[in-house]
Short mmCIF file of C-alpha atoms in Angstrom, two decimals:
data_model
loop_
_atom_site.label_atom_id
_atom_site.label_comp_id
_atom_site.label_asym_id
_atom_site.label_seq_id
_atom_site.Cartn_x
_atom_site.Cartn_y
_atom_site.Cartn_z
CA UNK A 150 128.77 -50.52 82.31
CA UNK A 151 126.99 -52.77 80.30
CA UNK A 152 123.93 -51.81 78.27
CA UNK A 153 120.45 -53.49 78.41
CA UNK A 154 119.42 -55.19 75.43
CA UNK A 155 115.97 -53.63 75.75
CA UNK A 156 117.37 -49.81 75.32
CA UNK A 157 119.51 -50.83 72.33
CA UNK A 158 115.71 -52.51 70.81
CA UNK A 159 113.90 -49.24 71.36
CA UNK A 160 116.69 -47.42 69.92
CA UNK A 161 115.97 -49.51 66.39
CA UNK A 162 112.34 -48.70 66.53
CA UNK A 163 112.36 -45.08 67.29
CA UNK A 164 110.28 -42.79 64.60
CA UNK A 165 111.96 -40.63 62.54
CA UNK A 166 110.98 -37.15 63.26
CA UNK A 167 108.62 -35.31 61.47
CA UNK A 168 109.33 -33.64 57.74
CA UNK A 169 107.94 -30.10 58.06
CA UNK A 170 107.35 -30.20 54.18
CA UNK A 171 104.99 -33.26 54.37
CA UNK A 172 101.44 -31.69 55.64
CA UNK A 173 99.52 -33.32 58.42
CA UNK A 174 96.26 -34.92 58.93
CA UNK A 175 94.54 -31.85 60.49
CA UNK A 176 96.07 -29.52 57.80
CA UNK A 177 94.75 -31.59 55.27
CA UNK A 178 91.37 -31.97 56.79
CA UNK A 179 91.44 -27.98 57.28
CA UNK A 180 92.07 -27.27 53.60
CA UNK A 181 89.11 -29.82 52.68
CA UNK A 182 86.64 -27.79 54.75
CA UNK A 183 88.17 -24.58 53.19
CA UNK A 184 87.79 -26.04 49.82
CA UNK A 185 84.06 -26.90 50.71
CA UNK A 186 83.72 -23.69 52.06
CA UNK A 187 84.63 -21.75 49.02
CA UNK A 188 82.64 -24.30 47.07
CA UNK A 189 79.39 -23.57 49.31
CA UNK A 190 79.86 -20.35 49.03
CA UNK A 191 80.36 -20.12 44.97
CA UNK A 192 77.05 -22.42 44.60
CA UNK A 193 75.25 -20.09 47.02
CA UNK A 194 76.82 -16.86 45.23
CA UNK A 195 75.66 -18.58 41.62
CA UNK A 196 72.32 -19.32 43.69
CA UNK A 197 71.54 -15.69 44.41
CA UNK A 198 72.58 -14.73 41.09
CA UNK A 199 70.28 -16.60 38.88
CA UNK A 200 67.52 -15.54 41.60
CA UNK A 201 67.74 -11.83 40.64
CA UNK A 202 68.63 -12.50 37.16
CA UNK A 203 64.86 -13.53 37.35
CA UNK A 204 63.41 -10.47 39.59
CA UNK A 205 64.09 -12.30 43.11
CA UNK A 206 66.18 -9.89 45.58
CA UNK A 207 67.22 -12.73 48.37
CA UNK A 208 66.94 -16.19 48.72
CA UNK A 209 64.00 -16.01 51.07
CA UNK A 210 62.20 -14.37 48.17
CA UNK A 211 63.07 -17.27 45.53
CA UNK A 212 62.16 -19.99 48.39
CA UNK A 213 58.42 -18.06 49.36
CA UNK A 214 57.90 -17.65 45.68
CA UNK A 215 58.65 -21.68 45.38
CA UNK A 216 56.14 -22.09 48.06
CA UNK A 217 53.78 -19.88 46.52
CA UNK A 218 53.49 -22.04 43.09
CA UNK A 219 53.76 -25.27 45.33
CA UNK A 220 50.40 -24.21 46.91
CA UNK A 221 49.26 -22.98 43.61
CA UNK A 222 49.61 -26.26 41.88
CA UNK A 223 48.38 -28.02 45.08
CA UNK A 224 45.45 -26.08 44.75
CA UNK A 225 45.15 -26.86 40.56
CA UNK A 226 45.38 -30.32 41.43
CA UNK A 227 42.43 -30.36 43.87
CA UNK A 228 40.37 -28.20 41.76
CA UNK A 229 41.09 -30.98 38.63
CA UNK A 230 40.08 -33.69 41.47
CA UNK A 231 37.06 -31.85 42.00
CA UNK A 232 36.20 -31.65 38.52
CA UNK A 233 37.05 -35.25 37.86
CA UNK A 234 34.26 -36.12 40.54
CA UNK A 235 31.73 -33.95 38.91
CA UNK A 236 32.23 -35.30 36.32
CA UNK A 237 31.62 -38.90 37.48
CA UNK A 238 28.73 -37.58 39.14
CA UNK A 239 27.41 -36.29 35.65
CA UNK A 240 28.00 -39.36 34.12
CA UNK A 241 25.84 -41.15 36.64
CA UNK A 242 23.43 -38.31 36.48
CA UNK A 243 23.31 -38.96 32.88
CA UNK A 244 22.33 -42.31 33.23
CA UNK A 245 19.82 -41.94 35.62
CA UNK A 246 18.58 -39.88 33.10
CA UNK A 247 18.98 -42.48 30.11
CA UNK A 248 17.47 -44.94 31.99
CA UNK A 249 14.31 -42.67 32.58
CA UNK A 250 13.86 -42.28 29.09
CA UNK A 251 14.33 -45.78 28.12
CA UNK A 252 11.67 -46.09 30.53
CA UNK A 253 9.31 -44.01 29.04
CA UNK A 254 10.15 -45.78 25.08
CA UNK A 255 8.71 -48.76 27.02
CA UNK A 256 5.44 -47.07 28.47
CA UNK A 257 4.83 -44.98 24.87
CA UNK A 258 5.20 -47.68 23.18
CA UNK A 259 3.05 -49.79 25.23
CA UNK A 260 0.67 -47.20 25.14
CA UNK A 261 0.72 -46.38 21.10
CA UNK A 262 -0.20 -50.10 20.79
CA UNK A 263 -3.30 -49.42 22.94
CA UNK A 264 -4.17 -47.19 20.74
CA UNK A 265 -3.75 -48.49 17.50
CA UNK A 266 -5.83 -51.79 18.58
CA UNK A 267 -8.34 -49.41 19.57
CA UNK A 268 -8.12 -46.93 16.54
CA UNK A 269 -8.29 -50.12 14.41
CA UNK A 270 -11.26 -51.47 16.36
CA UNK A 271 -12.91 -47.84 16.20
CA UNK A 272 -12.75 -47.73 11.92
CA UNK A 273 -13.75 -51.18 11.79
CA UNK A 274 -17.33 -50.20 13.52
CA UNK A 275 -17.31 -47.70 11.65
CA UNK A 276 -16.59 -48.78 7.88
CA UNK A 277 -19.34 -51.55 8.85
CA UNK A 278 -22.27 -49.39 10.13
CA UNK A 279 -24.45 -47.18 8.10
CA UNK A 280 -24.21 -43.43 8.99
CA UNK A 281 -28.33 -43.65 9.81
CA UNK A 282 -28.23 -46.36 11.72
CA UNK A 283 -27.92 -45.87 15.94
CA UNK A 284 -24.64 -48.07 15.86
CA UNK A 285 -23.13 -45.20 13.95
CA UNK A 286 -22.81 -42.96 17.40
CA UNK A 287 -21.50 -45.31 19.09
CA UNK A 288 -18.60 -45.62 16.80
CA UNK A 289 -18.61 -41.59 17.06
CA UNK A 290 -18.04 -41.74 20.80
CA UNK A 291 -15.38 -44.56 20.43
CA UNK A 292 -13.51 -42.61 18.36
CA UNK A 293 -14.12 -39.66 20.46
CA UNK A 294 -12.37 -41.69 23.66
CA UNK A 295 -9.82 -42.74 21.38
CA UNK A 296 -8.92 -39.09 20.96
CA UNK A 297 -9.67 -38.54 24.81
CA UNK A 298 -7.23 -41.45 24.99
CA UNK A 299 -4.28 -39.56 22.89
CA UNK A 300 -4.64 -36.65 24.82
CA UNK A 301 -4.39 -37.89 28.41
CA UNK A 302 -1.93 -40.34 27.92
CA UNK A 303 0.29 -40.14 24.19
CA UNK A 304 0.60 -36.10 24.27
CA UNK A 305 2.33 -35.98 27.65
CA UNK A 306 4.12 -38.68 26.95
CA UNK A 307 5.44 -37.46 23.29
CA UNK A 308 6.00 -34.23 25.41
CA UNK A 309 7.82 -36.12 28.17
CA UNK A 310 10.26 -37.53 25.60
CA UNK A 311 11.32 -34.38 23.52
CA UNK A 312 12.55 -32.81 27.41
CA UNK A 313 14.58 -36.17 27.71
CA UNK A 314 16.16 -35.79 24.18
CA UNK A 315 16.60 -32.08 25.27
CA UNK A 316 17.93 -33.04 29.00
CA UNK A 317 20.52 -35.59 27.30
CA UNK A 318 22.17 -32.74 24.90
CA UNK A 319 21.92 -30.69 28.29
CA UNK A 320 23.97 -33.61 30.19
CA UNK A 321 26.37 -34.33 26.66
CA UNK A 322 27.50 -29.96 26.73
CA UNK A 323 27.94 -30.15 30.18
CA UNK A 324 30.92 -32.85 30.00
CA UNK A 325 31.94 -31.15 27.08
CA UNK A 326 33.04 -28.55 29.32
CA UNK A 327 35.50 -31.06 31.46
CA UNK A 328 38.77 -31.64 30.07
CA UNK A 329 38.14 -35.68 29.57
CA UNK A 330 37.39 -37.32 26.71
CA UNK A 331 34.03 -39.08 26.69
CA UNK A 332 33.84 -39.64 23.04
CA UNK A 333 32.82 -43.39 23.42
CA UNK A 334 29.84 -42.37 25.36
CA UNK A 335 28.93 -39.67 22.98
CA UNK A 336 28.96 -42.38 20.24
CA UNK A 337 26.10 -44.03 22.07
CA UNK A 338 24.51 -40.89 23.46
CA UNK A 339 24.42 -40.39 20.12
CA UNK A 340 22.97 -43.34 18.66
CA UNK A 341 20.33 -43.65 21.27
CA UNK A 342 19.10 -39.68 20.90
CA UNK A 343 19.18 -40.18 17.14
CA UNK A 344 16.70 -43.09 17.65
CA UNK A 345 14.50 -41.39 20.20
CA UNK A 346 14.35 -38.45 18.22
CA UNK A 347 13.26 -40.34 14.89
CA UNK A 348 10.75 -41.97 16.88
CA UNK A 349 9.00 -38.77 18.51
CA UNK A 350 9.31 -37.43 14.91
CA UNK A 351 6.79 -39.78 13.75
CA UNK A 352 4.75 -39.95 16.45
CA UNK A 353 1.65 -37.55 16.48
CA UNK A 354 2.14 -35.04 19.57
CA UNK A 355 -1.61 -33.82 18.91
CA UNK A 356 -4.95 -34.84 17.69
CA UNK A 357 -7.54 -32.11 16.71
CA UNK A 358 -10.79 -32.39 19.21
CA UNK A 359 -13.35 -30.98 16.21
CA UNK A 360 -12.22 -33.90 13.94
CA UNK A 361 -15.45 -35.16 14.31
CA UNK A 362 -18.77 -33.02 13.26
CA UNK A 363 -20.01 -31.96 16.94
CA UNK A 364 -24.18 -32.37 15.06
CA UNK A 365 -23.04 -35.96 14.79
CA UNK A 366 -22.17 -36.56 18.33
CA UNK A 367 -24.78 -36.28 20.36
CA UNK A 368 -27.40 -37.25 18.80
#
């Protein structure tokens, strides 16, 4: 009997049969997982080890002590965010406050004029009147609303200004306390207090009411 040409073809192409000493796919991929295994296992074992090298007794312990800092320095960073906004409101506090006083330069100033023209205008009179004649009181009671002057409007004034100087050191210690640096702002803080200061120095903050002889007043 003749053979078919297509059985002597597959008889070519047959595979050889399997080496027992050559490993297979699955073996191979059953080692790798073995090998991770181990390797999960040695990381977790070095894991646990460092963890109660450093007082932790499990895992869970190490990770609810993680997420016990992690809520600490959540809660450090909120309380810095809250200090950086009162501090921002200070700062505009502060110039609320600068701008007050710069207000009330203007008005003493305005005022001190007032009364120089009118102090000047007082000694005049009196420098060119004879102390007999009846022009003479009236120069007295100029004089005296000059110092009625002072007193209602310069004192309180003066006074106003020393509790801005004081409020602005207030303001400065109180952002001393933050943890920013505001030394720019200081530097002009600085300069403008220094100014104020010198200029309540010389400013009288009271005028004596018995300057003038009380027999010479009213007569």
């Amino acid at each position: 009997m003749k053979e078919h040409p297509l059985l002597k073809e597959q008889e070519k192409t047959k595979s050889p049969a399997p080496d027992a000493n050559v490993p297979t796919t699955l073996q191979l991929s059953k080692e790798e997982a073995e090998i991770a295994t181990n390797q999960d296992k040695k990381v977790e074992a070095e894991i646990r080890t460092k963890l109660r090298q450093q007082g932790y007794q499990s895992l869970e312990d190490g990770l609810k002590d993680m997420e016990s800092k992690r809520q600490e320095a959540t809660q450090r960073l909120e309380s810095a965010q809250e200090i950086e906004n009162s501090a921002i409101k200070l700062k505009g506090e502060f110039e609320e406050e600068k701008q007050k006083a710069i207000r009330a330069l203007v008005i003493l100033k305005q005022r001190e004029e007032g009364t120089n023209a009118r102090l000047e205008r007082a000694i005049k009179i009196e420098n060119a009147l004879n102390s007999k004649d009846e022009r003479y009181t009236i120069a007295i009671k100029e004089l005296q609303a000059l110092i009625k002057y002072h007193h209602t409007y310069i004192t309180p004034c003066v006074k106003s200004l020393k509790l801005v100087s004081k409020s602005i050191y207030t303001w400065i210690d109180l952002l001393n306390d933050t943890e920013y640096d505001f030394s720019v702002l200081y530097n002009y803080i600085g300069r403008v207090t220094r100014k104020l200061d010198n200029y309540i120095a010389d400013m009288p903050a009271y005028i004596p009411n018995d300057i003038i002889p009380k027999d010479e007043v009213d007569e």
